[in-house]
mmCIF file of C-alpha atoms and ligand atoms in Angstrom:
data_model
loop_
_atom_site.group_PDB
_atom_site.id
_atom_site.type_symbol
_atom_site.label_atom_id
_atom_site.label_comp_id
_atom_site.label_asym_id
_atom_site.label_seq_id
_atom_site.Cartn_x
_atom_site.Cartn_y
_atom_site.Cartn_z
ATOM 1 C CA MET A 197 9.421 -27.072 -16.806
ATOM 2 C CA GLN A 198 10.693 -29.338 -19.091
ATOM 3 C CA PRO A 199 11.077 -32.645 -16.958
ATOM 4 C CA GLY A 200 14.341 -32.891 -14.449
ATOM 5 C CA GLN A 201 15.932 -29.310 -16.185
ATOM 6 C CA PRO A 202 15.769 -26.175 -14.329
ATOM 7 C CA SER A 203 13.838 -23.060 -15.203
ATOM 8 C CA ARG A 204 14.950 -21.237 -18.378
ATOM 9 C CA THR A 205 12.426 -18.207 -17.580
ATOM 10 C CA ALA A 206 14.343 -18.366 -14.102
ATOM 11 C CA LEU A 207 17.552 -17.854 -16.280
ATOM 12 C CA GLY A 208 15.815 -14.871 -18.500
ATOM 13 C CA ALA A 209 14.338 -12.962 -15.489
ATOM 14 C CA ALA A 210 18.011 -13.376 -13.901
ATOM 15 C CA ALA A 211 19.370 -11.720 -16.959
ATOM 16 C CA HIS A 212 17.087 -9.027 -17.417
ATOM 17 C CA ARG A 213 18.242 -7.987 -13.719
ATOM 18 C CA ALA A 214 21.652 -8.261 -14.659
ATOM 19 C CA VAL A 215 21.519 -6.269 -17.665
ATOM 20 C CA HIS A 216 19.549 -3.755 -15.939
ATOM 21 C CA GLN A 217 22.667 -3.073 -13.914
ATOM 22 C CA VAL A 218 24.773 -2.546 -16.985
ATOM 23 C CA LEU A 219 22.624 -0.515 -19.367
ATOM 24 C CA GLU A 220 20.639 1.759 -16.688
ATOM 25 C CA ARG A 221 23.291 1.168 -13.994
ATOM 26 C CA GLY A 222 20.368 -0.298 -12.021
ATOM 27 C CA CYS A 223 18.554 2.958 -11.397
ATOM 28 C CA ILE A 224 15.170 0.990 -10.236
ATOM 29 C CA PHE A 225 16.594 -1.661 -8.847
ATOM 30 C CA THR A 226 20.337 -2.127 -7.725
ATOM 31 C CA ASP A 227 21.769 -5.683 -7.021
ATOM 32 C CA PRO A 228 25.401 -6.066 -6.583
ATOM 33 C CA LEU A 229 25.228 -9.851 -7.303
ATOM 34 C CA ALA A 230 23.017 -9.689 -10.091
ATOM 35 C CA VAL A 231 26.124 -9.833 -12.985
ATOM 36 C CA ARG A 232 27.929 -12.197 -11.129
ATOM 37 C CA ILE A 233 25.521 -15.050 -10.357
ATOM 38 C CA LEU A 234 24.756 -15.347 -14.002
ATOM 39 C CA GLY A 235 28.874 -15.802 -14.555
ATOM 40 C CA VAL A 236 29.627 -15.981 -17.973
ATOM 41 C CA ASP A 237 26.083 -15.785 -19.681
ATOM 42 C CA ALA A 238 26.250 -12.072 -18.206
ATOM 43 C CA GLU A 239 28.522 -10.492 -21.162
ATOM 44 C CA ALA A 240 26.039 -12.463 -23.704
ATOM 45 C CA ALA A 241 22.787 -11.012 -21.846
ATOM 46 C CA VAL A 242 23.983 -7.608 -22.216
ATOM 47 C CA ARG A 243 24.437 -7.900 -26.292
ATOM 48 C CA ASP A 244 21.396 -9.845 -26.880
ATOM 49 C CA ALA A 245 19.255 -7.052 -24.711
ATOM 50 C CA GLU A 246 21.362 -3.921 -27.048
ATOM 51 C CA SER A 247 20.140 -5.903 -30.536
ATOM 52 C CA ASN A 248 16.496 -6.359 -28.921
ATOM 53 C CA PRO A 249 15.471 -3.031 -28.190
ATOM 54 C CA SER A 250 11.728 -4.181 -27.803
ATOM 55 C CA ARG A 251 12.798 -6.096 -24.238
ATOM 56 C CA ARG A 252 13.495 -2.984 -22.170
ATOM 57 C CA MET A 253 9.746 -2.891 -21.121
ATOM 58 C CA LEU A 254 9.697 -6.410 -19.641
ATOM 59 C CA ARG A 255 13.258 -5.792 -18.378
ATOM 60 C CA LEU A 256 12.108 -2.539 -16.488
ATOM 61 C CA PHE A 257 9.133 -4.352 -15.422
ATOM 62 C CA ILE A 258 11.057 -7.052 -13.230
ATOM 63 C CA ALA A 259 13.456 -4.472 -11.872
ATOM 64 C CA VAL A 260 10.163 -2.550 -10.584
ATOM 65 C CA ARG A 261 8.710 -5.612 -8.988
ATOM 66 C CA THR A 262 11.917 -6.256 -7.162
ATOM 67 C CA ARG A 263 12.262 -3.248 -5.918
ATOM 68 C CA PHE A 264 8.271 -2.903 -4.662
ATOM 69 C CA ALA A 265 8.792 -6.053 -3.257
ATOM 70 C CA GLU A 266 12.577 -5.218 -1.260
ATOM 71 C CA ASP A 267 10.969 -1.455 -0.478
ATOM 72 C CA ALA A 268 7.612 -3.699 0.982
ATOM 73 C CA LEU A 269 9.888 -6.142 3.289
ATOM 74 C CA ALA A 270 11.972 -3.270 4.437
ATOM 75 C CA ALA A 271 9.370 -1.990 5.738
ATOM 76 C CA ALA A 272 7.312 -4.931 6.764
ATOM 77 C CA VAL A 273 10.845 -5.886 9.077
ATOM 78 C CA ALA A 274 10.492 -2.813 11.057
ATOM 79 C CA ARG A 275 6.766 -3.818 11.127
ATOM 80 C CA GLY A 276 8.291 -7.247 12.994
ATOM 81 C CA VAL A 277 8.757 -9.832 10.023
ATOM 82 C CA ARG A 278 11.171 -12.213 10.853
ATOM 83 C CA GLN A 279 10.610 -14.790 7.909
ATOM 84 C CA LEU A 280 11.025 -14.337 4.355
ATOM 85 C CA VAL A 281 9.779 -16.989 1.710
ATOM 86 C CA VAL A 282 11.231 -16.693 -1.885
ATOM 87 C CA LEU A 283 8.657 -18.438 -3.629
ATOM 88 C CA GLY A 284 10.234 -20.454 -7.011
ATOM 89 C CA ALA A 285 13.363 -18.241 -6.057
ATOM 90 C CA GLY A 286 15.256 -19.064 -9.432
ATOM 91 C CA LEU A 287 18.645 -16.980 -9.468
ATOM 92 C CA ASP A 288 17.311 -14.243 -6.698
ATOM 93 C CA THR A 289 19.773 -12.747 -4.858
ATOM 94 C CA TYR A 290 18.023 -11.297 -1.988
ATOM 95 C CA ALA A 291 19.114 -13.882 0.417
ATOM 96 C CA TYR A 292 23.174 -13.370 -0.429
ATOM 97 C CA ARG A 293 22.980 -9.839 0.572
ATOM 98 C CA ASN A 294 20.391 -9.799 3.161
ATOM 99 C CA ASP A 295 20.176 -6.192 4.966
ATOM 100 C CA PHE A 296 18.735 -7.297 8.130
ATOM 101 C CA ALA A 297 20.429 -10.919 8.171
ATOM 102 C CA GLU A 298 20.721 -10.374 12.187
ATOM 103 C CA SER A 299 16.582 -10.453 12.702
ATOM 104 C CA LEU A 300 15.375 -12.236 8.952
ATOM 105 C CA HIS A 301 15.269 -16.042 8.181
ATOM 106 C CA VAL A 302 14.991 -16.693 4.376
ATOM 107 C CA PHE A 303 13.954 -19.796 3.277
ATOM 108 C CA GLU A 304 14.242 -20.128 -0.845
ATOM 109 C CA VAL A 305 11.451 -22.490 -2.085
ATOM 110 C CA ASP A 306 11.864 -23.763 -5.599
ATOM 111 C CA HIS A 307 12.124 -26.987 -7.957
ATOM 112 C CA PRO A 308 14.703 -29.052 -6.813
ATOM 113 C CA ALA A 309 16.380 -29.374 -10.329
ATOM 114 C CA THR A 310 16.262 -25.157 -10.642
ATOM 115 C CA GLN A 311 17.675 -25.237 -6.915
ATOM 116 C CA ALA A 312 19.965 -27.656 -7.648
ATOM 117 C CA TRP A 313 21.157 -25.576 -10.878
ATOM 118 C CA LYS A 314 21.629 -22.648 -8.755
ATOM 119 C CA ARG A 315 23.436 -23.831 -5.905
ATOM 120 C CA GLN A 316 26.367 -24.633 -8.524
ATOM 121 C CA ARG A 317 25.757 -21.146 -9.966
ATOM 122 C CA LEU A 318 26.545 -19.695 -6.749
ATOM 123 C CA ALA A 319 29.621 -22.173 -6.172
ATOM 124 C CA ASP A 320 31.111 -21.043 -9.308
ATOM 125 C CA ALA A 321 30.346 -17.328 -8.267
ATOM 126 C CA ALA A 322 32.033 -17.726 -5.162
ATOM 127 C CA ILE A 323 28.920 -16.231 -3.640
ATOM 128 C CA PRO A 324 29.058 -17.626 -0.161
ATOM 129 C CA LEU A 325 25.643 -19.086 1.647
ATOM 130 C CA PRO A 326 24.752 -17.065 4.902
ATOM 131 C CA ARG A 327 23.509 -19.098 7.674
ATOM 132 C CA THR A 328 20.279 -17.080 7.894
ATOM 133 C CA LEU A 329 19.231 -19.098 4.639
ATOM 134 C CA THR A 330 17.445 -22.181 4.424
ATOM 135 C CA PHE A 331 16.562 -23.984 0.868
ATOM 136 C CA ALA A 332 13.470 -25.810 0.963
ATOM 137 C CA PRO A 333 13.174 -27.572 -1.807
ATOM 138 C CA VAL A 334 9.588 -28.320 -3.063
ATOM 139 C CA ASP A 335 7.942 -29.163 -6.685
ATOM 140 C CA PHE A 336 4.724 -27.815 -6.711
ATOM 141 C CA GLU A 337 3.217 -30.403 -9.014
ATOM 142 C CA ARG A 338 4.109 -33.121 -6.364
ATOM 143 C CA GLU A 339 4.445 -31.127 -3.014
ATOM 144 C CA THR A 340 2.739 -29.040 -0.852
ATOM 145 C CA LEU A 341 3.935 -25.862 0.482
ATOM 146 C CA ALA A 342 3.098 -26.766 3.738
ATOM 147 C CA GLY A 343 4.977 -29.656 4.032
ATOM 148 C CA GLY A 344 8.255 -28.266 1.669
ATOM 149 C CA LEU A 345 8.041 -25.384 4.943
ATOM 150 C CA ALA A 346 7.809 -27.312 7.694
ATOM 151 C CA ALA A 347 10.493 -29.576 6.282
ATOM 152 C CA ALA A 348 12.516 -26.937 6.085
ATOM 153 C CA GLY A 349 11.739 -25.181 9.904
ATOM 154 C CA PHE A 350 9.575 -22.544 8.799
ATOM 155 C CA ASP A 351 7.562 -21.197 12.194
ATOM 156 C CA LEU A 352 4.259 -21.260 11.429
ATOM 157 C CA ALA A 353 3.953 -18.403 14.529
ATOM 158 C CA LYS A 354 6.429 -16.163 13.399
ATOM 159 C CA GLN A 355 5.259 -12.853 11.018
ATOM 160 C CA SER A 356 6.213 -13.603 7.861
ATOM 161 C CA PHE A 357 6.829 -12.102 4.385
ATOM 162 C CA PHE A 358 6.478 -14.116 0.621
ATOM 163 C CA THR A 359 7.837 -12.302 -2.645
ATOM 164 C CA TRP A 360 6.254 -14.506 -5.376
ATOM 165 C CA LEU A 361 7.887 -12.916 -8.289
ATOM 166 C CA GLY A 362 7.593 -14.059 -11.845
ATOM 167 C CA VAL A 363 5.726 -17.198 -10.941
ATOM 168 C CA VAL A 364 1.972 -16.672 -10.799
ATOM 169 C CA PRO A 365 1.613 -16.681 -14.313
ATOM 170 C CA TYR A 366 2.929 -20.041 -14.537
ATOM 171 C CA LEU A 367 0.554 -21.613 -12.310
ATOM 172 C CA THR A 368 -3.326 -22.362 -12.911
ATOM 173 C CA ALA A 369 -5.168 -20.230 -10.707
ATOM 174 C CA GLN A 370 -6.590 -22.528 -8.552
ATOM 175 C CA ALA A 371 -2.659 -23.105 -7.529
ATOM 176 C CA VAL A 372 -2.638 -19.280 -6.782
ATOM 177 C CA LEU A 373 -5.538 -19.285 -4.832
ATOM 178 C CA SER A 374 -4.518 -22.287 -2.398
ATOM 179 C CA THR A 375 -1.115 -20.812 -2.022
ATOM 180 C CA LEU A 376 -2.856 -17.491 -1.186
ATOM 181 C CA GLU A 377 -5.314 -19.390 0.955
ATOM 182 C CA PHE A 378 -2.190 -20.912 3.071
ATOM 183 C CA ILE A 379 -0.264 -17.415 3.018
ATOM 184 C CA ALA A 380 -3.576 -16.028 4.535
ATOM 185 C CA ARG A 381 -4.153 -18.199 7.241
ATOM 186 C CA LEU A 382 -0.643 -18.007 8.900
ATOM 187 C CA PRO A 383 -1.248 -17.991 12.847
ATOM 188 C CA GLY A 384 2.099 -15.189 13.064
ATOM 189 C CA GLY A 385 0.497 -13.195 10.014
ATOM 190 C CA ALA A 386 1.437 -12.598 6.558
ATOM 191 C CA HIS A 387 2.801 -10.387 3.882
ATOM 192 C CA VAL A 388 3.057 -11.700 0.240
ATOM 193 C CA VAL A 389 3.875 -9.611 -3.174
ATOM 194 C CA PHE A 390 3.250 -11.074 -6.427
ATOM 195 C CA ASP A 391 3.013 -9.830 -9.789
ATOM 196 C CA TYR A 392 0.429 -10.912 -12.436
ATOM 197 C CA GLY A 393 -1.120 -9.996 -15.681
ATOM 198 C CA ASN A 394 -4.887 -8.681 -17.127
ATOM 199 C CA PRO A 395 -6.385 -11.312 -19.484
ATOM 200 C CA PRO A 396 -5.224 -9.526 -22.646
ATOM 201 C CA THR A 397 -7.803 -7.846 -25.088
ATOM 202 C CA SER A 398 -8.493 -9.774 -28.098
ATOM 203 C CA GLY A 399 -10.478 -9.015 -31.659
ATOM 204 C CA ALA A 400 -11.081 -5.305 -31.981
ATOM 205 C CA ASP A 401 -10.412 -3.936 -28.478
ATOM 206 C CA ARG A 402 -6.609 -5.771 -29.082
ATOM 207 C CA ASP A 403 -4.144 -3.352 -27.418
ATOM 208 C CA ARG A 404 -0.498 -2.078 -27.029
ATOM 209 C CA TYR A 405 -0.342 -4.552 -24.186
ATOM 210 C CA ALA A 406 -1.955 -7.255 -26.004
ATOM 211 C CA ALA A 407 0.272 -7.118 -28.805
ATOM 212 C CA ALA A 408 3.488 -7.550 -26.583
ATOM 213 C CA HIS A 409 2.170 -10.083 -24.287
ATOM 214 C CA GLU A 410 1.169 -12.431 -27.648
ATOM 215 C CA ALA A 411 4.796 -12.179 -28.303
ATOM 216 C CA LEU A 412 6.112 -12.640 -24.772
ATOM 217 C CA ALA A 413 3.293 -15.718 -24.387
ATOM 218 C CA ALA A 414 4.760 -17.601 -27.038
ATOM 219 C CA ARG A 415 8.246 -17.395 -26.188
ATOM 220 C CA VAL A 416 7.756 -18.805 -22.831
ATOM 221 C CA ALA A 417 5.602 -21.303 -24.211
ATOM 222 C CA LEU A 418 8.637 -22.223 -26.929
ATOM 223 C CA ILE A 419 10.516 -23.055 -23.876
ATOM 224 C CA GLY A 420 8.061 -25.271 -22.104
ATOM 225 C CA GLU A 421 6.669 -22.543 -19.431
ATOM 226 C CA ALA A 422 3.407 -21.394 -21.249
ATOM 227 C CA PHE A 423 1.530 -18.783 -19.154
ATOM 228 C CA ARG A 424 -1.470 -20.062 -17.244
ATOM 229 C CA SER A 425 -3.350 -18.175 -15.275
ATOM 230 C CA TYR A 426 -4.552 -14.158 -15.662
ATOM 231 C CA PHE A 427 -6.345 -12.351 -13.256
ATOM 232 C CA GLU A 428 -8.948 -9.171 -13.755
ATOM 233 C CA THR A 429 -7.945 -6.235 -10.330
ATOM 234 C CA ASP A 430 -11.136 -6.287 -9.138
ATOM 235 C CA ALA A 431 -11.946 -9.740 -8.721
ATOM 236 C CA LEU A 432 -8.394 -10.631 -7.726
ATOM 237 C CA HIS A 433 -8.846 -8.019 -4.426
ATOM 238 C CA ALA A 434 -12.132 -9.351 -3.734
ATOM 239 C CA LYS A 435 -10.808 -12.753 -3.299
ATOM 240 C CA LEU A 436 -7.720 -11.655 -1.483
ATOM 241 C CA MET A 437 -9.991 -10.047 0.986
ATOM 242 C CA THR A 438 -12.290 -13.013 1.375
ATOM 243 C CA LEU A 439 -9.077 -15.091 1.785
ATOM 244 C CA GLY A 440 -8.731 -12.471 4.991
ATOM 245 C CA PHE A 441 -6.124 -10.090 3.222
ATOM 246 C CA ARG A 442 -6.748 -6.498 4.893
ATOM 247 C CA GLU A 443 -4.393 -4.487 3.289
ATOM 248 C CA ILE A 444 -3.500 -4.280 -0.631
ATOM 249 C CA GLU A 445 -1.199 -2.390 -2.880
ATOM 250 C CA ASP A 446 -1.518 -3.026 -6.470
ATOM 251 C CA LEU A 447 0.194 -1.172 -9.038
ATOM 252 C CA GLY A 448 -0.847 -1.929 -12.586
ATOM 253 C CA PRO A 449 1.274 0.015 -15.326
ATOM 254 C CA ALA A 450 -0.130 3.621 -14.770
ATOM 255 C CA LEU A 451 0.516 3.727 -10.952
ATOM 256 C CA ILE A 452 3.807 1.743 -11.842
ATOM 257 C CA ARG A 453 4.776 4.651 -14.329
ATOM 258 C CA GLU A 454 3.550 7.486 -11.786
ATOM 259 C CA ARG A 455 5.658 5.768 -8.891
ATOM 260 C CA TYR A 456 9.106 4.911 -11.184
ATOM 261 C CA PHE A 457 8.939 7.029 -13.978
ATOM 262 C CA ALA A 458 7.482 10.038 -12.968
ATOM 263 C CA ASN A 459 9.573 12.092 -15.558
ATOM 264 C CA ARG A 460 8.106 10.027 -18.818
ATOM 265 C CA GLY A 461 5.663 11.987 -20.937
ATOM 266 C CA GLY A 462 2.316 10.184 -21.908
ATOM 267 C CA SER A 463 -0.630 7.897 -19.779
ATOM 268 C CA LEU A 464 -0.942 4.175 -20.015
ATOM 269 C CA PRO A 465 -3.857 2.263 -19.710
ATOM 270 C CA ASP A 466 -3.935 0.827 -16.652
ATOM 271 C CA ARG A 467 -4.730 -3.273 -18.143
ATOM 272 C CA GLY A 468 -1.367 -5.475 -18.129
ATOM 273 C CA GLY A 469 1.707 -5.978 -15.999
ATOM 274 C CA HIS A 470 0.276 -5.648 -12.186
ATOM 275 C CA VAL A 471 2.536 -5.904 -8.999
ATOM 276 C CA ILE A 472 0.730 -6.187 -5.869
ATOM 277 C CA ARG A 473 1.417 -6.166 -2.070
ATOM 278 C CA ALA A 474 -1.567 -7.733 0.660
ATOM 279 C CA THR A 475 -1.098 -8.455 4.053
ATOM 280 C CA THR A 476 -2.897 -10.031 6.863
ATOM 281 C CA VAL A 477 -1.581 -7.369 9.715
HETATM 282 C C1 LIG B 726 10.609 -17.156 -14.202
HETATM 283 S S1 LIG B 726 11.052 -17.858 -13.082
HETATM 284 C C2 LIG B 726 10.776 -16.763 -11.642
HETATM 285 C C3 LIG B 726 12.405 -16.888 -10.685
HETATM 286 C C4 LIG B 726 12.460 -15.555 -9.755
HETATM 287 N N1 LIG B 726 11.273 -15.487 -8.901
HETATM 288 C C5 LIG B 726 12.850 -14.643 -10.780
HETATM 289 O O1 LIG B 726 11.956 -13.086 -10.500
HETATM 290 O O2 LIG B 726 13.893 -14.273 -11.036
HETATM 291 C C6 LIG B 726 9.290 -19.268 -12.515
HETATM 292 C C7 LIG B 726 10.236 -20.209 -10.885
HETATM 293 O O3 LIG B 726 9.120 -20.834 -10.634
HETATM 294 C C8 LIG B 726 9.400 -22.128 -10.443
HETATM 295 N N2 LIG B 726 8.830 -23.131 -10.691
HETATM 296 C C9 LIG B 726 8.234 -23.306 -11.845
HETATM 297 N N3 LIG B 726 7.117 -24.570 -11.895
HETATM 298 C C10 LIG B 726 7.643 -24.706 -10.554
HETATM 299 C C11 LIG B 726 7.312 -26.066 -9.416
HETATM 300 N N4 LIG B 726 6.287 -27.103 -10.015
HETATM 301 N N5 LIG B 726 7.466 -25.985 -8.895
HETATM 302 C C12 LIG B 726 8.442 -25.332 -8.010
HETATM 303 N N6 LIG B 726 9.088 -24.312 -8.446
HETATM 304 C C13 LIG B 726 8.687 -24.328 -10.157
HETATM 305 C C14 LIG B 726 10.808 -22.147 -11.208
HETATM 306 O O4 LIG B 726 12.046 -23.397 -10.708
HETATM 307 C C15 LIG B 726 11.576 -20.373 -11.168
HETATM 308 O O5 LIG B 726 12.493 -20.197 -10.423
#
């Protein structure tokens, strides 16, 4: 991120969710606040998406990862989850349309500059702040997640759910694993959903994913938020088990197509963007 500036990729991800409501009528993921929180940028985002059809794949991936996370959250609330931590929240709107407001407290953790910008956007869109929401500003380059959550009143003993969408690729592998270790050790038990990418292939093995990925990596690097980590699926699963996670559900391109785009023909390689759920309870 640029010093003192809100995340530009947070705006990009929110624009994809808003465009999905308009161009695909929210067929994968319905978010009644997605367009509203973008405000005047929403119309420009739709025009931009219409003139760049190649962005559709990323838009649908963002819709899928959010739908997967919110479906998993609903199931986990039924299993006793009482706290949700939205890590690197950006313009995520879950806290403002919380389906379980009576029993689920939401902590939004984000860089202070992004969070201040979001709060202004919420005010501009007249979206009220629910009493079940606590903001926890944390700059991961300077502070720990544990410290930020403690200051916000997070209860380590309650079963918790973490959504961590669109953030892992921007962090070093070491930073990713230390956050996962913190989550795995929570005494109340925890669930986490995040997305990650397999290392793109190069040279003669360069596949369709590698080509699309290269273009995206170049775009995010240009705005100061370069990709810094990739994981091989098997190695990541082994690491999660070592950290103490017990149940893992991982959807790569092939399983995503099977679950969310079943009427599409053709097959896909299973390398590329994944969304994964891991739990310790
Ligand atoms: C691509 S955005 C994803 C936002 C949101 N989760 C979504 O899916 O729309 C990346 C997020 O990571 C946050 N982030 C990046 N670097 C950070 C840092 N050093 N400390 C805290 N948050 C950071 C940004 O502020 C931003 O909200």
